[in-house]
Amino acid sequence: MAEIINMPRLSDTMEEGTVATWLKKVGDKISEGDILAEIETDKATMEFESFHEGTLLYIGIQEGETTKVDELLAIIGEEGEDISGLTNGGKTSTEAPTSKSKETPEEKAATPEKEEDATSKEEETVSAELPEGVIVVSMPRLSDTMEEGTVATWLKKVGDKVSEGDILAEIETDKATMEFESFQSGTLLHIGLQEGESAKVDSLLAIIGPEGTDVSGVVANASKSVPTTKKQEAPKQEAPKAETKVEAPKVEAKATKPATNGSASGRLFVSPLAKKIAEEKGINLSQVNGSGENGRIVKTDIENFVPASSGGPVGKFVPAGQEDFEDVSNSQMRKAIAKALTNSKFSAPHYYLSVEFDMENAIAFRTQFNTVPDTKISYNDIVVKACALALKQHPQVNSQWFADKMRLNNHVHIGVAVAVPDGLVVPVVKFANEQSLQQIGSAVRDLAGKAKNKKLTPAEMEGSTFTVSNLGMFGIDTFTSIINQPNSAILSVGNIVEKPVVKNGQIVVGNTMKLSLACDHRTVDGATGAQFLQTLKGYIENPVTMLV
């Protein structure tokens, strides 16, 4: 059966798309996962892959042409299949033309009334499929790169009243776990995905409508209308079933820890003030026991919270001589990290420049700066500010690579790598060169707190032009990083080490810090990277110059 492929929504703000290049032509065999075309959105040119298998029967938008989201882009089906009804009607369902194609021309000419009756019956069926007032809620696209989502927590259950703006569920994307609010009012009639289950974007998530409405037909037709989604999801639901047994105890274990501050579904009850303070301090709310009504976390719980001290994670007991392992399903974030970093490592020619800076003046500067009341900056804040100022002088390091051009950014948005339990996120400090050290310090603390509580929004993780990764707090002297594309460089920052150094011909005790700059050789030549590091050295070894 032929499948209609519509113009996809590849970014949150995308309203129309332009086909930059078709990578397949009519008649080509298509496999699931093949790249069909490159589509230019309002933010970038992105690859669009097929979720169906078959033969490319029709191309609706030629290269260079633009159309609205959800308009006909292409048709995939069986070789030789008649798709005239689809190309003429556009919006016609795939079942209708298939049944019509079985009729001979004589039958069509002889029974025009039957055809009209069939059409009216189809219209009646469609209206019956979606009762009045019923809204089908699909899996939303919550980030530019999101292809599928996992329901972390349902905050409503079947039968609950839902108002516009209510939070329906928390959905795990490839970047963060985000709250998904309802844009409709009514009663939650059906939940299509249980907690922990995953589905592609636009798959059935839930159904909202008038109380008591029978939606069994809508559920059945939703699953029938996308047969290929079933094929894709079937192995996922079977394979993870075995894996969910491994994961389920983990989720429950986390929920039982703060048993007094949430519901049975795992939802946390937190006062707005307590939530704000927790974000500022970077406290994981799931580790806090609430003292309020129904285990609600209040301000005093956050202020009195002391992280549980442990001697480190305790490994599972395994008898000597026995092999043992545990399979853990990859989270959406882990899949995204793997995809992005693999693509960066094997598409951008990396090279590395390493330096060692004298930190004596930086230590004295920070100590004196933090004597000001209500002011606290870290060494990382100093590095971020120094990078921002140096990038203004070396725009080629603050650039992006495209196939036909190189973009030199005149603004400086610095991504700061933050480790979270599921992996790594890179929130962005916008216009870092225009911000003071105090503002940068406050912004980084705020973003890091949100990252650890999985509350970062896509907007807070987009648009970086350069990235800083710091492992100094873990005692790492030196390391190299993989470039966070589309950036052209990333700075790896080690810890400050007290060691013997030579000054004025004398061996004295000094403090130094090693840094490594990974560059994309397509945009940043060796001399350009070296000049950037020289400028950076001037700022970090004499931080007072950043205030001038």
mmCIF file of C-alpha atoms in Angstrom, residues 176-371:
data_model
loop_
_atom_site.group_PDB
_atom_site.id
_atom_site.type_symbol
_atom_site.label_atom_id
_atom_site.label_comp_id
_atom_site.label_asym_id
_atom_site.label_seq_id
_atom_site.Cartn_x
_atom_site.Cartn_y
_atom_site.Cartn_z
ATOM 1 C CA ALA A 176 16.379 16.609 28.040
ATOM 2 C CA THR A 177 13.232 15.519 29.876
ATOM 3 C CA MET A 178 10.592 18.155 29.223
ATOM 4 C CA GLU A 179 7.076 18.897 30.392
ATOM 5 C CA PHE A 180 4.417 18.552 27.678
ATOM 6 C CA GLU A 181 1.337 20.667 28.185
ATOM 7 C CA SER A 182 -2.130 20.228 26.719
ATOM 8 C CA PHE A 183 -3.471 22.675 24.161
ATOM 9 C CA GLN A 184 -6.992 21.260 24.511
ATOM 10 C CA SER A 185 -9.588 20.931 27.249
ATOM 11 C CA GLY A 186 -11.675 17.856 27.992
ATOM 12 C CA THR A 187 -11.288 14.432 29.559
ATOM 13 C CA LEU A 188 -8.271 12.176 29.043
ATOM 14 C CA LEU A 189 -9.948 9.241 27.262
ATOM 15 C CA HIS A 190 -6.973 7.137 26.183
ATOM 16 C CA ILE A 191 -3.227 6.841 26.786
ATOM 17 C CA GLY A 192 -1.347 5.406 23.809
ATOM 18 C CA LEU A 193 2.072 5.026 25.417
ATOM 19 C CA GLN A 194 2.758 3.816 28.927
ATOM 20 C CA GLU A 195 5.553 5.199 31.114
ATOM 21 C CA GLY A 196 8.930 4.051 29.821
ATOM 22 C CA GLU A 197 7.653 3.318 26.303
ATOM 23 C CA SER A 198 9.025 5.093 23.221
ATOM 24 C CA ALA A 199 7.488 6.084 19.885
ATOM 25 C CA LYS A 200 8.327 8.105 16.801
ATOM 26 C CA VAL A 201 7.342 11.778 16.554
ATOM 27 C CA ASP A 202 3.670 12.171 15.472
ATOM 28 C CA SER A 203 2.698 8.705 16.780
ATOM 29 C CA LEU A 204 -0.464 8.404 18.904
ATOM 30 C CA LEU A 205 0.252 9.655 22.414
ATOM 31 C CA ALA A 206 -3.193 10.253 23.907
ATOM 32 C CA ILE A 207 -6.816 11.120 23.110
ATOM 33 C CA ILE A 208 -8.784 13.951 24.738
ATOM 34 C CA GLY A 209 -12.517 14.558 24.328
ATOM 35 C CA PRO A 210 -15.912 14.722 26.005
ATOM 36 C CA GLU A 211 -16.346 12.398 28.989
ATOM 37 C CA GLY A 212 -17.783 8.979 28.114
ATOM 38 C CA THR A 213 -16.956 9.162 24.392
ATOM 39 C CA ASP A 214 -16.122 5.787 22.828
ATOM 40 C CA VAL A 215 -12.713 6.161 21.119
ATOM 41 C CA SER A 216 -11.967 2.486 20.481
ATOM 42 C CA GLY A 217 -12.504 3.069 16.755
ATOM 43 C CA VAL A 218 -10.100 6.022 16.750
ATOM 44 C CA VAL A 219 -7.449 3.924 18.503
ATOM 45 C CA ALA A 220 -7.894 1.049 16.052
ATOM 46 C CA ASN A 221 -7.808 3.327 12.995
ATOM 47 C CA ALA A 222 -4.779 5.226 14.313
ATOM 48 C CA SER A 223 -2.829 1.979 14.450
ATOM 49 C CA LYS A 224 -4.133 0.847 11.029
ATOM 50 C CA SER A 225 -3.411 4.161 9.301
ATOM 51 C CA VAL A 226 0.324 3.877 9.962
ATOM 52 C CA PRO A 227 1.203 0.248 9.285
ATOM 53 C CA THR A 228 4.892 0.962 8.905
ATOM 54 C CA THR A 229 5.034 2.508 12.372
ATOM 55 C CA LYS A 230 3.864 -0.817 13.715
ATOM 56 C CA LYS A 231 6.664 -2.560 11.928
ATOM 57 C CA GLN A 232 9.169 -0.153 13.341
ATOM 58 C CA GLU A 233 7.776 -0.195 16.859
ATOM 59 C CA ALA A 234 7.075 -3.914 17.128
ATOM 60 C CA PRO A 235 10.716 -4.904 17.501
ATOM 61 C CA LYS A 236 11.253 -1.957 19.810
ATOM 62 C CA GLN A 237 8.435 -3.028 22.094
ATOM 63 C CA GLU A 238 9.541 -6.634 22.106
ATOM 64 C CA ALA A 239 13.250 -6.037 22.567
ATOM 65 C CA PRO A 240 12.852 -3.475 25.312
ATOM 66 C CA LYS A 241 10.388 -5.753 27.105
ATOM 67 C CA ALA A 242 13.294 -7.859 28.162
ATOM 68 C CA GLU A 243 15.299 -4.736 28.790
ATOM 69 C CA THR A 244 12.529 -2.955 30.625
ATOM 70 C CA LYS A 245 12.818 -5.627 33.256
ATOM 71 C CA VAL A 246 16.310 -4.372 33.841
ATOM 72 C CA GLU A 247 15.328 -0.719 33.746
ATOM 73 C CA ALA A 248 12.067 -0.899 35.687
ATOM 74 C CA PRO A 249 13.686 -1.627 39.033
ATOM 75 C CA LYS A 250 15.962 1.385 38.463
ATOM 76 C CA VAL A 251 13.043 3.746 37.999
ATOM 77 C CA GLU A 252 11.241 2.265 40.976
ATOM 78 C CA ALA A 253 14.381 2.411 43.092
ATOM 79 C CA LYS A 254 14.656 6.122 42.383
ATOM 80 C CA ALA A 255 11.009 6.630 43.192
ATOM 81 C CA THR A 256 11.125 4.715 46.450
ATOM 82 C CA LYS A 257 14.013 6.797 47.740
ATOM 83 C CA PRO A 258 11.881 9.926 48.153
ATOM 84 C CA ALA A 259 8.698 7.923 48.796
ATOM 85 C CA THR A 260 7.329 10.606 51.033
ATOM 86 C CA ASN A 261 7.459 13.453 48.525
ATOM 87 C CA GLY A 262 5.551 12.119 45.539
ATOM 88 C CA SER A 263 2.602 10.149 44.312
ATOM 89 C CA ALA A 264 2.575 6.506 43.321
ATOM 90 C CA SER A 265 3.210 7.578 39.720
ATOM 91 C CA GLY A 266 6.515 9.104 40.774
ATOM 92 C CA ARG A 267 5.392 12.731 40.429
ATOM 93 C CA LEU A 268 7.099 15.146 42.814
ATOM 94 C CA PHE A 269 5.059 17.745 44.706
ATOM 95 C CA VAL A 270 7.173 20.882 45.104
ATOM 96 C CA SER A 271 6.359 24.462 46.045
ATOM 97 C CA PRO A 272 7.404 27.029 43.376
ATOM 98 C CA LEU A 273 9.832 28.725 45.811
ATOM 99 C CA ALA A 274 11.444 25.405 46.782
ATOM 100 C CA LYS A 275 11.764 24.480 43.109
ATOM 101 C CA LYS A 276 13.466 27.797 42.312
ATOM 102 C CA ILE A 277 15.947 27.491 45.211
ATOM 103 C CA ALA A 278 16.719 23.880 44.235
ATOM 104 C CA GLU A 279 17.495 24.944 40.657
ATOM 105 C CA GLU A 280 19.798 27.696 41.908
ATOM 106 C CA LYS A 281 21.668 25.283 44.179
ATOM 107 C CA GLY A 282 21.705 22.447 41.659
ATOM 108 C CA ILE A 283 19.862 20.076 44.021
ATOM 109 C CA ASN A 284 18.186 16.983 42.567
ATOM 110 C CA LEU A 285 14.623 17.142 43.922
ATOM 111 C CA SER A 286 14.190 13.357 43.749
ATOM 112 C CA GLN A 287 16.738 13.074 46.587
ATOM 113 C CA VAL A 288 14.852 15.436 48.906
ATOM 114 C CA ASN A 289 12.288 14.187 51.441
ATOM 115 C CA GLY A 290 9.298 16.535 51.658
ATOM 116 C CA SER A 291 7.877 17.606 55.027
ATOM 117 C CA GLY A 292 4.739 19.283 53.675
ATOM 118 C CA GLU A 293 1.260 17.889 53.067
ATOM 119 C CA ASN A 294 1.339 14.648 51.018
ATOM 120 C CA GLY A 295 5.130 14.749 51.112
ATOM 121 C CA ARG A 296 5.291 18.154 49.376
ATOM 122 C CA ILE A 297 8.787 19.664 49.261
ATOM 123 C CA VAL A 298 8.903 23.148 50.782
ATOM 124 C CA LYS A 299 11.563 25.825 51.207
ATOM 125 C CA THR A 300 12.909 24.496 54.541
ATOM 126 C CA ASP A 301 13.439 21.027 53.024
ATOM 127 C CA ILE A 302 15.768 22.519 50.408
ATOM 128 C CA GLU A 303 17.601 24.732 52.902
ATOM 129 C CA ASN A 304 18.178 21.789 55.257
ATOM 130 C CA PHE A 305 19.036 19.274 52.551
ATOM 131 C CA VAL A 306 22.349 17.467 52.995
ATOM 132 C CA PRO A 307 23.449 15.203 50.097
ATOM 133 C CA ALA A 308 23.844 11.603 51.162
ATOM 134 C CA SER A 309 27.528 10.844 51.593
ATOM 135 C CA SER A 310 28.631 7.533 50.183
ATOM 136 C CA GLY A 311 31.890 5.856 49.495
ATOM 137 C CA GLY A 312 30.991 5.672 45.806
ATOM 138 C CA PRO A 313 28.754 3.303 43.895
ATOM 139 C CA VAL A 314 28.710 -0.274 45.163
ATOM 140 C CA GLY A 315 28.986 -2.858 42.416
ATOM 141 C CA LYS A 316 26.658 -5.837 42.165
ATOM 142 C CA PHE A 317 27.948 -8.931 43.955
ATOM 143 C CA VAL A 318 29.133 -11.563 41.487
ATOM 144 C CA PRO A 319 30.583 -14.896 42.656
ATOM 145 C CA ALA A 320 34.212 -15.471 41.707
ATOM 146 C CA GLY A 321 34.688 -17.112 38.318
ATOM 147 C CA GLN A 322 31.179 -16.311 37.103
ATOM 148 C CA GLU A 323 30.502 -14.093 34.079
ATOM 149 C CA ASP A 324 27.754 -11.550 34.563
ATOM 150 C CA PHE A 325 26.357 -8.567 32.684
ATOM 151 C CA GLU A 326 23.350 -6.301 32.572
ATOM 152 C CA ASP A 327 21.744 -4.796 29.453
ATOM 153 C CA VAL A 328 20.519 -1.226 29.856
ATOM 154 C CA SER A 329 18.422 0.426 27.143
ATOM 155 C CA ASN A 330 20.019 3.503 25.583
ATOM 156 C CA SER A 331 18.212 6.677 26.602
ATOM 157 C CA GLN A 332 17.207 9.237 23.971
ATOM 158 C CA MET A 333 20.035 11.466 25.224
ATOM 159 C CA ARG A 334 22.607 8.679 24.938
ATOM 160 C CA LYS A 335 21.480 7.928 21.357
ATOM 161 C CA ALA A 336 21.750 11.615 20.434
ATOM 162 C CA ILE A 337 25.236 11.920 21.975
ATOM 163 C CA ALA A 338 26.413 8.843 20.074
ATOM 164 C CA LYS A 339 25.022 10.107 16.782
ATOM 165 C CA ALA A 340 26.285 13.690 17.105
ATOM 166 C CA LEU A 341 29.800 12.876 18.313
ATOM 167 C CA THR A 342 30.302 10.056 15.822
ATOM 168 C CA ASN A 343 29.242 12.393 13.032
ATOM 169 C CA SER A 344 31.578 15.128 14.305
ATOM 170 C CA LYS A 345 34.597 12.867 14.772
ATOM 171 C CA PHE A 346 34.341 11.310 11.325
ATOM 172 C CA SER A 347 33.256 14.366 9.311
ATOM 173 C CA ALA A 348 35.431 17.137 10.812
ATOM 174 C CA PRO A 349 39.235 16.740 10.521
ATOM 175 C CA HIS A 350 40.254 17.322 14.151
ATOM 176 C CA TYR A 351 43.667 18.523 15.282
ATOM 177 C CA TYR A 352 44.770 19.613 18.771
ATOM 178 C CA LEU A 353 46.817 22.453 20.254
ATOM 179 C CA SER A 354 47.963 22.175 23.885
ATOM 180 C CA VAL A 355 49.209 24.966 26.157
ATOM 181 C CA GLU A 356 50.024 25.542 29.840
ATOM 182 C CA PHE A 357 49.123 28.851 31.507
ATOM 183 C CA ASP A 358 50.547 30.479 34.647
ATOM 184 C CA MET A 359 47.590 30.842 37.064
ATOM 185 C CA GLU A 360 49.216 32.879 39.868
ATOM 186 C CA ASN A 361 47.521 36.147 38.865
ATOM 187 C CA ALA A 362 44.206 34.394 38.168
ATOM 188 C CA ILE A 363 44.196 32.856 41.674
ATOM 189 C CA ALA A 364 44.913 36.220 43.300
ATOM 190 C CA PHE A 365 42.330 37.952 41.078
ATOM 191 C CA ARG A 366 39.570 35.459 41.918
ATOM 192 C CA THR A 367 40.333 35.580 45.651
ATOM 193 C CA GLN A 368 40.106 39.390 45.671
ATOM 194 C CA PHE A 369 37.046 39.463 43.378
ATOM 195 C CA ASN A 370 35.111 37.101 45.651
ATOM 196 C CA THR A 371 35.627 39.355 48.677
#
